[in-house]
Coordinates of C-alpha atoms in Angstrom, one line a residue:
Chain A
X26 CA -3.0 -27.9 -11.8
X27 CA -2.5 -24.3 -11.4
X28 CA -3.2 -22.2 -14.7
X29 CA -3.6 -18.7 -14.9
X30 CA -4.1 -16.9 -18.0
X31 CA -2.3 -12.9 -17.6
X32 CA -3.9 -10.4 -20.3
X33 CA -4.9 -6.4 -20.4
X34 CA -7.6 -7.1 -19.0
X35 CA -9.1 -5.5 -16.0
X36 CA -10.8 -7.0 -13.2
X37 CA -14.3 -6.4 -12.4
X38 CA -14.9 -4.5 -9.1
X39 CA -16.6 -7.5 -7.6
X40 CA -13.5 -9.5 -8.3
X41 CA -11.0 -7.4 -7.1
X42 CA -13.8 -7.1 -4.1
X43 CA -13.5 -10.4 -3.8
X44 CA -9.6 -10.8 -3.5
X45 CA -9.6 -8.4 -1.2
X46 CA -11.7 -10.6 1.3
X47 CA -9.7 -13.8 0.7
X48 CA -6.9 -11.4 2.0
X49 CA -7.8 -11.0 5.6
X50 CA -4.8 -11.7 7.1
X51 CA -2.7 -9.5 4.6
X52 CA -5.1 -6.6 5.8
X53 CA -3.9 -7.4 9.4
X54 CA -0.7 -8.0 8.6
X55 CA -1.0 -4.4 7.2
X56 CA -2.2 -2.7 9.8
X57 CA 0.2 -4.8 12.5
X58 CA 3.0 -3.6 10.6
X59 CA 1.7 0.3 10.6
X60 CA 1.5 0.2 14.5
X61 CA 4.5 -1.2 14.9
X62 CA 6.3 1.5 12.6
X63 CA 4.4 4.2 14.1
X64 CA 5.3 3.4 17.7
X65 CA 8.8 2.6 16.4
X66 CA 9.1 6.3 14.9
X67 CA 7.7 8.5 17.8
X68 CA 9.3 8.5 21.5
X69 CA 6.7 9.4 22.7
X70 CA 4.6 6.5 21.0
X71 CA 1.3 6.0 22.8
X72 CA 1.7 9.1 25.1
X73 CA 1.0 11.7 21.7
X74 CA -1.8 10.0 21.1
X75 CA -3.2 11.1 24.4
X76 CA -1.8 14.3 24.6
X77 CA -2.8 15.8 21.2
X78 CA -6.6 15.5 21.8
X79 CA -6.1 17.0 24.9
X80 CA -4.2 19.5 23.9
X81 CA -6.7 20.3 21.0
X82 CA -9.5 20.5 23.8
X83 CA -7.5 22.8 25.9
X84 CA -6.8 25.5 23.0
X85 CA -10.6 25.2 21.7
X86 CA -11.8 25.9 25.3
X87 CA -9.3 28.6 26.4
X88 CA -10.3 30.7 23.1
X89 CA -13.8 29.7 22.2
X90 CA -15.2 29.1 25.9
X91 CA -13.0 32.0 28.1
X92 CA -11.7 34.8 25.8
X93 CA -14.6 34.3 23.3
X94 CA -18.0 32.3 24.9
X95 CA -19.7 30.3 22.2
X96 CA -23.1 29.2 23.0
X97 CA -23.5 25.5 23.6
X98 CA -26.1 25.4 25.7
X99 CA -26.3 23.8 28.8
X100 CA -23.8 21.1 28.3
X101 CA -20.2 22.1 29.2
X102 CA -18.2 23.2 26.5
X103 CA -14.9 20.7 27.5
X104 CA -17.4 17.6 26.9
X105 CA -19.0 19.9 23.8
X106 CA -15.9 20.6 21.9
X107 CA -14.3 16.9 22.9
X108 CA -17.3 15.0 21.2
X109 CA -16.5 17.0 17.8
X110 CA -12.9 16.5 18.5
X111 CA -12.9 12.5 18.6
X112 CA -14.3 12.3 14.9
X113 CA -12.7 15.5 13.4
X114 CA -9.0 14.6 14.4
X115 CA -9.6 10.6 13.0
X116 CA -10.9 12.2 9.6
X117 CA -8.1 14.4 9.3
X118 CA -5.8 11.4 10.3
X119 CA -7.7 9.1 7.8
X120 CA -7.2 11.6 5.1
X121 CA -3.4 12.8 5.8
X122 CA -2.1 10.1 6.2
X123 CA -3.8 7.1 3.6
X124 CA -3.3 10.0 0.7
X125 CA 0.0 8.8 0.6
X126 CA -0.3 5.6 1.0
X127 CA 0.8 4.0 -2.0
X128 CA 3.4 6.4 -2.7
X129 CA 5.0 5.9 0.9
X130 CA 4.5 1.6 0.0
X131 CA 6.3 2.6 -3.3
X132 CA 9.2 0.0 -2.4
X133 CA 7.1 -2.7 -2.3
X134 CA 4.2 -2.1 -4.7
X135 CA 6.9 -2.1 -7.5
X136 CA 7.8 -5.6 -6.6
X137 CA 5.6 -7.9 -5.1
X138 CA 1.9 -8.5 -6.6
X139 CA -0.6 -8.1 -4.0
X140 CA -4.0 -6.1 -4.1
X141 CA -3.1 -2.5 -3.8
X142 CA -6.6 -1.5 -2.0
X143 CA -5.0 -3.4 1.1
X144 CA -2.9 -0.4 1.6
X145 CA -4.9 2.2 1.4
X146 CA -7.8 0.6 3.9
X147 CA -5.2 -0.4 5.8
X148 CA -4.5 3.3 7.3
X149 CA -7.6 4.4 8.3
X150 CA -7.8 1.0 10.6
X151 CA -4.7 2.0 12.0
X152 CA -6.6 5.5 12.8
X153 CA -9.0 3.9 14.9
X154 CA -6.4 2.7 17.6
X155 CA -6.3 6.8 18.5
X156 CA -10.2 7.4 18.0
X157 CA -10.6 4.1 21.0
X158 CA -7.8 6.5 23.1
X159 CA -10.2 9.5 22.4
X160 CA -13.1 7.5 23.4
X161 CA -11.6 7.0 26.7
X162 CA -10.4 10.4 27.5
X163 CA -14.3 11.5 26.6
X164 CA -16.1 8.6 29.3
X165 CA -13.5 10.5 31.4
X166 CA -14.6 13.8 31.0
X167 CA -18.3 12.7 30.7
X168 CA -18.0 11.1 34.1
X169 CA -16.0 14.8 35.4
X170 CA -19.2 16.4 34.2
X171 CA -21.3 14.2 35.8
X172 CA -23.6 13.6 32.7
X173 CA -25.2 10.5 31.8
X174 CA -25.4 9.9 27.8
X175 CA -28.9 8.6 26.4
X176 CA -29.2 4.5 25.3
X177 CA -28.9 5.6 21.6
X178 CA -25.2 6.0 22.3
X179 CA -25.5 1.9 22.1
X180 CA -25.3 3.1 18.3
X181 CA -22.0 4.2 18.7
X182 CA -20.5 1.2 16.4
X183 CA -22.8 3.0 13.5
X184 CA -20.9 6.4 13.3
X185 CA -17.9 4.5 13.8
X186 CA -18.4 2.5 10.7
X187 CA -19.4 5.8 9.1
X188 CA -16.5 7.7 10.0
X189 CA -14.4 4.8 8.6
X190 CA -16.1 4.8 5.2
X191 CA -15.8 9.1 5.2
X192 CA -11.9 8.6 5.8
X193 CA -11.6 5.5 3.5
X194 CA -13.2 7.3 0.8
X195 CA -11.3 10.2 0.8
X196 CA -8.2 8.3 0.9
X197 CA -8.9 6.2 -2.4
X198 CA -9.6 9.5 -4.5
X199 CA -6.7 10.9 -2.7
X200 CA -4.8 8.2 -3.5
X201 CA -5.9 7.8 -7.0
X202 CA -5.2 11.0 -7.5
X203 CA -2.1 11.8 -6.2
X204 CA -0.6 9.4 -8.6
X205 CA -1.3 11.8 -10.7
X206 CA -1.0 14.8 -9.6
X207 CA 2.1 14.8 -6.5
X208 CA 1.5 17.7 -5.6
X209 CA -2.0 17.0 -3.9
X210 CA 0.4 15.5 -0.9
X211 CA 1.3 18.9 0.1
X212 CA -2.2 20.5 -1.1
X213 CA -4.6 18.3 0.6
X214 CA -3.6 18.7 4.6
X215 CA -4.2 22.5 4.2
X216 CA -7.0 21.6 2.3
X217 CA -8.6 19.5 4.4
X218 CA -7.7 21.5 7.5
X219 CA -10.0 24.6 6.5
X220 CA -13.2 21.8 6.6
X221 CA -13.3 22.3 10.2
X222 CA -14.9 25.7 9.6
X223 CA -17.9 23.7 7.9
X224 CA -18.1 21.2 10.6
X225 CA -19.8 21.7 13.9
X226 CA -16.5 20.6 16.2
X227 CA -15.6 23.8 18.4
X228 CA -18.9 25.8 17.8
X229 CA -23.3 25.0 18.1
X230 CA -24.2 24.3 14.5
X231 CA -27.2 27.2 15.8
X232 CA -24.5 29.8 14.6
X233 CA -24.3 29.2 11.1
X234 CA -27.1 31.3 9.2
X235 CA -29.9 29.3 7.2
X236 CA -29.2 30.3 4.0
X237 CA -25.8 28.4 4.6
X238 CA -26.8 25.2 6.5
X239 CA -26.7 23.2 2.8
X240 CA -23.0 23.7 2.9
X241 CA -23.2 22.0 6.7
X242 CA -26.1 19.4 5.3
X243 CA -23.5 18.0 2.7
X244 CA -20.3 17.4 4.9
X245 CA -21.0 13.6 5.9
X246 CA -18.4 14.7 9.3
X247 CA -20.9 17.4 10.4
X248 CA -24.0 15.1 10.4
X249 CA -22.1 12.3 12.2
X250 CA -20.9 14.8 14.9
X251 CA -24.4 16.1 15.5
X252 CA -26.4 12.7 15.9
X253 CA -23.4 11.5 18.1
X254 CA -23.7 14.7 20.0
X255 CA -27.3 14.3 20.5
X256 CA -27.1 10.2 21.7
X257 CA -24.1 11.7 24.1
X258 CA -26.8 14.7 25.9
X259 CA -29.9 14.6 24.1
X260 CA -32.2 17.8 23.4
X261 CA -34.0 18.7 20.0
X262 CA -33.3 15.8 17.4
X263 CA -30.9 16.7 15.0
X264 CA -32.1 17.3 11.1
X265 CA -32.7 14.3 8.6
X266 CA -31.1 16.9 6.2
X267 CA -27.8 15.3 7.6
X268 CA -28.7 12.4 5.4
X269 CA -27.4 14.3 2.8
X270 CA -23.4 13.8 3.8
X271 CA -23.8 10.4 4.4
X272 CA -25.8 10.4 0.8
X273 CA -22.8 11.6 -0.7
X274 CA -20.4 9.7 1.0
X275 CA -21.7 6.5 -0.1
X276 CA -21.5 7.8 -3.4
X277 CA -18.3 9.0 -3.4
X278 CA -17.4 5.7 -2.0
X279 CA -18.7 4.3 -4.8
X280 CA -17.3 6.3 -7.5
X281 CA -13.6 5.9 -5.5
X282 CA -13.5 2.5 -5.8
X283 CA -15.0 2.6 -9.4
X284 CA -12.0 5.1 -10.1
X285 CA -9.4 3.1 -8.6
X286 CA -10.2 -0.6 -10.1
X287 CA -9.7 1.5 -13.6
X288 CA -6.4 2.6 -12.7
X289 CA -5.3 -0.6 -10.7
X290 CA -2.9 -1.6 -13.3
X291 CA -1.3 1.4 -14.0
X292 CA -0.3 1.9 -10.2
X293 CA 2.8 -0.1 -10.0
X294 CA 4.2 1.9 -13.2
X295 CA 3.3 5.3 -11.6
X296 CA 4.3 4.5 -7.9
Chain B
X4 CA 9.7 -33.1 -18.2
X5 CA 8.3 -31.8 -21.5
X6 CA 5.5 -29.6 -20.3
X7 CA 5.6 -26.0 -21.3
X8 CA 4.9 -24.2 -17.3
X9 CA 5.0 -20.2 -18.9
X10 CA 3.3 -19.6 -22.2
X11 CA 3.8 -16.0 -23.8
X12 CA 2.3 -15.0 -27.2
X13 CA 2.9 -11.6 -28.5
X14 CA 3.4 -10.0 -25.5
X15 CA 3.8 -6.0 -25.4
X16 CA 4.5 -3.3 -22.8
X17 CA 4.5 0.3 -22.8
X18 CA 5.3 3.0 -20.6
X19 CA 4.3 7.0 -20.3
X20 CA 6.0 9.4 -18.6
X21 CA 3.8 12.2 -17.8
X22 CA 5.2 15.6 -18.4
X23 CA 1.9 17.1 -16.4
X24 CA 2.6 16.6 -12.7
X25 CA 0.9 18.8 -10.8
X26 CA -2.9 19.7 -10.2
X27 CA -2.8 23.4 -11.2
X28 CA -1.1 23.6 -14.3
X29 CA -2.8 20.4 -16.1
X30 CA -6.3 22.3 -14.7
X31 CA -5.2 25.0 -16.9
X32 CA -4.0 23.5 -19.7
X33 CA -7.2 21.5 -20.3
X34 CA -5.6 19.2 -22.9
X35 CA -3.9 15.8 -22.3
X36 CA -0.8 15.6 -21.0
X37 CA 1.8 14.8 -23.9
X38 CA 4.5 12.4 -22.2
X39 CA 6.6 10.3 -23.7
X40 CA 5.6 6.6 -24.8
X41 CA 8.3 4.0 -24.3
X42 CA 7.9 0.7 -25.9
X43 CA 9.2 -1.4 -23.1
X44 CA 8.5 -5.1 -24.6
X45 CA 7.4 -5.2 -28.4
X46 CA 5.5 -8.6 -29.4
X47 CA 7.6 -11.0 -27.1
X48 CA 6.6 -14.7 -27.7
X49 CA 8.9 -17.6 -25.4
X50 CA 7.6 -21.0 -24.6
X51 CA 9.5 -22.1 -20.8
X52 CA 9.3 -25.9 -20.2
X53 CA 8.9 -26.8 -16.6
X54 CA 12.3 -27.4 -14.8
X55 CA 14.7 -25.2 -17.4
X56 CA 16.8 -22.4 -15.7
X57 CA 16.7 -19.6 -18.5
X58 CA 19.2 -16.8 -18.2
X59 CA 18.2 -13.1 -18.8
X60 CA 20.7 -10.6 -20.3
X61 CA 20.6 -7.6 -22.0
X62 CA 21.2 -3.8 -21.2
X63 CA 20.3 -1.6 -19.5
X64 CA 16.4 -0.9 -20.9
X65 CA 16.2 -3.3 -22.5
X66 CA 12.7 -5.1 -21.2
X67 CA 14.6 -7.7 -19.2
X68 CA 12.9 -6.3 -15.7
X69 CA 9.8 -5.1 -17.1
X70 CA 9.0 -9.3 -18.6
X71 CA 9.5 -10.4 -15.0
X72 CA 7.4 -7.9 -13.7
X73 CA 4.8 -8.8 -16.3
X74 CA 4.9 -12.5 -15.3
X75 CA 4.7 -11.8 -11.3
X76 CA 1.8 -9.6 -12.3
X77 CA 3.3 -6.7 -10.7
X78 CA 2.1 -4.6 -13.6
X79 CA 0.0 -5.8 -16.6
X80 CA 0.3 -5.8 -20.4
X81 CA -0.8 -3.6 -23.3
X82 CA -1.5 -6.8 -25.6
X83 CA -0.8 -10.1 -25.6
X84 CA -0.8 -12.5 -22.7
X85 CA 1.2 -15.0 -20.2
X86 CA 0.0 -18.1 -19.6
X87 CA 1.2 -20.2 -16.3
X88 CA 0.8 -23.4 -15.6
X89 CA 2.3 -23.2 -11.7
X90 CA 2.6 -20.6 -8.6
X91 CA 5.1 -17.4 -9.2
X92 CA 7.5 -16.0 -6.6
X93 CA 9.4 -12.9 -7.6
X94 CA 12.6 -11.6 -6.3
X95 CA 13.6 -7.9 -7.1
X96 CA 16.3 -6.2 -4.8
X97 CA 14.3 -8.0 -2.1
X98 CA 16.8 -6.5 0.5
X99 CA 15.3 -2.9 -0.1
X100 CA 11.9 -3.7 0.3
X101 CA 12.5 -4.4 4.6
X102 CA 11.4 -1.3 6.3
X103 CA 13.9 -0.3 8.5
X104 CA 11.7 0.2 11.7
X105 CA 10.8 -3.1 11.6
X106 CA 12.6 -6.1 12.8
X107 CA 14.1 -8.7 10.7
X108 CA 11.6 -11.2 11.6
X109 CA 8.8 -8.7 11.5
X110 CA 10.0 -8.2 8.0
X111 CA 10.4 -11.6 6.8
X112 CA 6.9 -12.6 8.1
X113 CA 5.5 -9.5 6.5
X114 CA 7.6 -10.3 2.9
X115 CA 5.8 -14.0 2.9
X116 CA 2.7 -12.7 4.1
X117 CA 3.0 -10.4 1.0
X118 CA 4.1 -13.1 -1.4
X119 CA 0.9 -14.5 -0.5
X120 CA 2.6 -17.1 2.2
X121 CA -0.3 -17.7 5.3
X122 CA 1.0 -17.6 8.8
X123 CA 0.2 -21.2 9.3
X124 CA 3.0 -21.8 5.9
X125 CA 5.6 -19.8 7.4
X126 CA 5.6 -20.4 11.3
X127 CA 7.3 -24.3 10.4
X128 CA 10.2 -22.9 8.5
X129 CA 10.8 -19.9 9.9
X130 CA 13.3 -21.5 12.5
X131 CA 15.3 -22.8 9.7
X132 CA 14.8 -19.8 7.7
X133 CA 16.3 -17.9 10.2
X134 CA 19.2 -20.2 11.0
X135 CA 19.8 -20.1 7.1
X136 CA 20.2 -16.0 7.4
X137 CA 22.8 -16.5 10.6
X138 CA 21.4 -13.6 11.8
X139 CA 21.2 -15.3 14.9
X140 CA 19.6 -13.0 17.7
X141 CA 20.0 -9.7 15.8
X142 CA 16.6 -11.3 13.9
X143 CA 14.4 -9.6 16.8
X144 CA 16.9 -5.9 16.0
X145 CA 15.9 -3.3 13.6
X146 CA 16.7 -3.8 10.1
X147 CA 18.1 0.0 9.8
X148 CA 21.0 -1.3 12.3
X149 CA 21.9 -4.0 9.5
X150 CA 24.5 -4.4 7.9
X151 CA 24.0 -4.9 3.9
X152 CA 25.3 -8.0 4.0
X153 CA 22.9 -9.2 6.7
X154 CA 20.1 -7.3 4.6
X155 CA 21.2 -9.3 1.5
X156 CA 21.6 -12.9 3.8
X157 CA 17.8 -12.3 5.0
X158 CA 16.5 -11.8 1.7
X159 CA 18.5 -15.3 0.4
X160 CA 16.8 -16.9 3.2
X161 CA 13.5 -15.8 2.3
X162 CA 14.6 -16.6 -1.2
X163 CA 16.1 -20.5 -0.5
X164 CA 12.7 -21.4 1.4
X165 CA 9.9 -19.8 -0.7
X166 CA 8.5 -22.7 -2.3
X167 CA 6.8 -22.2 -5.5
X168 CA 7.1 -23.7 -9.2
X169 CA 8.4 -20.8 -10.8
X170 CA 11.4 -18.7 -9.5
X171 CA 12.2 -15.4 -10.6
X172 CA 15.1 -13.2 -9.9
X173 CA 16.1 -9.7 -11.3
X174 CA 20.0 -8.5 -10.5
X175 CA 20.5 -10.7 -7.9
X176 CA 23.9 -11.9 -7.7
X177 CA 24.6 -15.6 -5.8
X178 CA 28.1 -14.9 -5.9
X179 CA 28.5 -12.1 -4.1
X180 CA 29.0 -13.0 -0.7
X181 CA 31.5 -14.8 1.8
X182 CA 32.6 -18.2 1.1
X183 CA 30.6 -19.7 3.8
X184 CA 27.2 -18.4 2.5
X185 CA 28.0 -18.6 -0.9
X186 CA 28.0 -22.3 -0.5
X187 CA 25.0 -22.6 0.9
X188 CA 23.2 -20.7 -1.3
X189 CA 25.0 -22.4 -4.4
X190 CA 24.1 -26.0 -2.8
X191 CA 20.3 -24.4 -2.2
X192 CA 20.2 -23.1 -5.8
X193 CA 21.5 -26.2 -7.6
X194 CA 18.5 -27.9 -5.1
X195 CA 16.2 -25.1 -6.9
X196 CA 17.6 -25.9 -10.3
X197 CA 16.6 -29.4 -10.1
X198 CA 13.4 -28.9 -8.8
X199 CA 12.0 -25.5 -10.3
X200 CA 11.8 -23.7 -13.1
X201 CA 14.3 -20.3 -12.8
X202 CA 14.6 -17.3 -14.5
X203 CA 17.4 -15.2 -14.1
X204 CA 17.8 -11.4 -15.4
X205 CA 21.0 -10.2 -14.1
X206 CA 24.6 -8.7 -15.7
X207 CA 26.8 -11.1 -13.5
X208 CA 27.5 -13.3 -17.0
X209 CA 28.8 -16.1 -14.6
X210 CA 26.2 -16.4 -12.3
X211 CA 24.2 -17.0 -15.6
X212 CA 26.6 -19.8 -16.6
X213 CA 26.5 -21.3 -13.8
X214 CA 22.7 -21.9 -13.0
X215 CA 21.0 -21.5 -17.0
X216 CA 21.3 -24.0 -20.0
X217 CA 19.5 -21.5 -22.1
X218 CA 19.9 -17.6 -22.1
X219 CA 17.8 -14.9 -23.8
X220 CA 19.3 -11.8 -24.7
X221 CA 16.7 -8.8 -24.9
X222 CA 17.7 -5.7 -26.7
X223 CA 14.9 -2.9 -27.0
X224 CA 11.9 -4.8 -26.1
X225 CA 12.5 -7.6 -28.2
X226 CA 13.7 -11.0 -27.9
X227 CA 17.5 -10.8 -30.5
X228 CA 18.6 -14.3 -29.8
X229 CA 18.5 -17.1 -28.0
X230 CA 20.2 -20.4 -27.3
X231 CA 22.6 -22.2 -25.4
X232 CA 24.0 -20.0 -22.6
X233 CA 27.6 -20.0 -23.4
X234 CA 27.1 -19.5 -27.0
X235 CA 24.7 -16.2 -26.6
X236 CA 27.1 -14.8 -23.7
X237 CA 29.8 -14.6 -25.5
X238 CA 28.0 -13.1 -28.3
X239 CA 26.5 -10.0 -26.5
X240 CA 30.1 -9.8 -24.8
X241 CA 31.6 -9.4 -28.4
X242 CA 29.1 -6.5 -29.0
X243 CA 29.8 -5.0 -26.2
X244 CA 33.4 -5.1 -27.1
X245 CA 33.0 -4.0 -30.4
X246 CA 30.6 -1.1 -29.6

């Protein structure tokens, strides 16, 4: 006999953890339903998501490889710039777009009782459908370039996961937040966009001045850019100092889910 | 069937309206944000008994949303508590919760998915579900080229097979459509009735009359009277009149 007993009470983290993996197939059901609505929206569906990175990678190249010439090196800058590319532009879809997740799900948040985390992990999973297109297009220009990435690129599935968790995290403070505060919808993306300075994506992480590598150290996209870089062509190892970003993400991660079990119960009266 | 199916003792709700809406200003400020506190439901105790069809009526504010809401777990209380003793399927404006980029059927699997329904539940009735809606082929068409009547037909058929103990609706009116639909949901409710407990929030009084024997009436977060239906509607009609 079914009997449930409904208080004030909040759920322990572990619990709501817990519902969220006896939800599987809501999670998919998530995610199948993003696609379809995102393919549904553009015309030009699957071709944007093939023509954005390579429009990024033509811009980056024309300025920072013909008008200016950044040093990277004796790998080509194309391949260079692309390898940045493929994580930057799925942390900066994880972040725009799961920062509004809840809000955009307002409709059915306010009327069906289901475990709210589902929609904000369910974006960045959506993200990684563009991130395997970018994938593609870079075996296609490793193999124009003719180079042949070291067998630590077999850890590939690693900074994959890693990526994941940076966007995931930032979408549950995000999201958290922007209950809050609405105007963080419009602030963030700007935000966010000015991190590509710190990150290694169109320059050699050999141009930023020592006294200023912390900064670089602590950005969990920069470290996962420069190991993948160096499993893609090799050379010098990069620093363990990386360790620090991925350090902080995994706190971060922590705290955001911490923040968001408190405020669980509130979301479908702030929505 | 004497067994009590909801139990709620002392039940309260309140809501806050921020005024502090942006980052920049409530960084400056430094102090908490004074919103307003409304007391949505104030100490609400209400025994159900398994099978009864309670009507819901009040106006507009009164709480009659916001108790459903705390019973489908939507959003949870300030004190007190709601015990059930079966499953909980809630219906609010149903229709408006399709996204209009998806399909009807897309959007009925995804609905039941949501209600907590697994694919393996729904894939046996949704041929009948469907043929309830008579939606017919449009079901594979996006729901943003419905009509609002075929919006509203969808949700009833998500509605008339959803099988759960407890059924609740908020402003859903049965009545409101053609003949021919009307009677099927009418012969599908009475179904409902005989099976299921229902409770019904809405301001169509004869929808009320036709499907509860008891009605609440909620005014300002409490409960003001309850009884037989006929007897409490046409007391909140006569102070409505009056006012």
């Amino acid at each position: 006999m079914l009997h449930k007993i409904i208080t004030n009470k909040k759920q322990s983290i572990f619990q709501n953890l817990k519902k969220l993996f006896a939800n599987k197939s809501l999670i998919l059901a998530f995610v199948k339903r993003d696609l379809k609505i995102q393919f549904a929206q553009t015309y030009l569906g699957i071709l944007w998501l093939v023509f954005q990175p390579l429009l990024a990678v033509t811009v980056y190249t024309l300025f920072f490889n013909n008008f200016i010439k950044l040093d990277t090196g004796n790998i080509p800058y194309p391949v260079f710039v692309f390898s940045g590319i493929l994580f930057w532009q799925y942390f900066l879809y994880a972040v725009a777009n799961s920062s509004t997740s809840l809000i955009s799900n307002q409709n059915i948040i306010s009327k069906i009782a289901f475990p709210k985390l589902i929609v904000v992990i369910s974006k960045p999973i959506v993200g990684l459908l563009s991130f395997i297109i970018n994938l593609l297009i870079l075996t296609a220009l490793l193999f124009f370039y003719k180079i042949i990435p070291t067998i630590y690129l077999l850890s590939l599935p690693i900074f994959i996961l890693l990526i994941y968790f940076t966007g995931l995290s930032f979408g549950i403070w995000l999201n958290s937040l922007t209950l809050k505060f609405r105007d963080l919808q419009h602030l963030m993306p700007t935000i966010i966009g000015y991190a590509i300075w710190i990150t290694p994506v169109f320059y050699s992480v050999a141009i930023i001045p020592p006294k200023m590598f912390f900064i670089v150290y602590l950005n969990p996209v920069a470290g996962i850019i420069e190991w993948f870089r160096w499993t893609l062509f090799g050379g010098e190892i990069p620093s363990l100092n990386y360790l620090y970003g991925i350090a902080f993400i995994i706190i971060f991660f922590i705290l955001g889910l911490i923040y968001f079990n408190r405020i669980e119960h509130e979301i479908a009266d702030k929505v | 069937m004497d067994n009590i199916i909801i139990n709620i003792e002392n039940l309260s709700k309140k809501y806050y309206l921020n005024k502090n809406n942006a980052i920049i200003p409530f960084l400056c400020s430094f102090k908490k944000s004074n919103g307003l506190e409304i007391r949505a439901l104030e100490n609400i105790s209400l025994k159900i008994k398994e099978g009864e069809s309670i009507g819901i009526i009040g106006d507009n504010g009164a709480g009659k949303t916001t108790l459903l809401k705390l019973i489908s777990e939507i959003t949870r209380p300030n004190s007190g508590k709601i015990e059930l003793f079966g499953s909980v399927a809630s219906f609010f404006d149903i229709a408006f919760s399709f996204h209009p980029d998806l399909s009807g059927l897309d959007n009925v699997y995804f609905m039941a998915n949501l209600m907590g329904f697994s694919k393996s539940q729904i894939k046996p009735i949704i041929k009948n579900l469907v043929d309830f809606s008579e939606i017919g082929n449009r079901i594979n068409t996006q729901v943003k080229f419905y009509s609002h009547g075929m919006k509203i037909k969808l949700a009833f058929s998500i509605v008339a097979f959803v099988d759960s103990d407890i059924l609740l609706f908020d402003e859903i009116s049965f009545l409101g459509e053609d003949i021919k639909f009307r009677q099927k949901i009418n012969k599908r409710l009475q179904e409902l009735k005989d099976k299921k407990t229902i409770l019904l929030v809405s301001h169509y009084l004869e929808d009320i009359k036709m499907l509860c024997s008891r009605t609440l009436w909620i005014d300002s977060g409490e409960i003001k009277m309850q009884g037989e239906t006929v007897s409490i509607i046409n007391k909140y009609i006569k102070k409505i009149l009056s006012n």
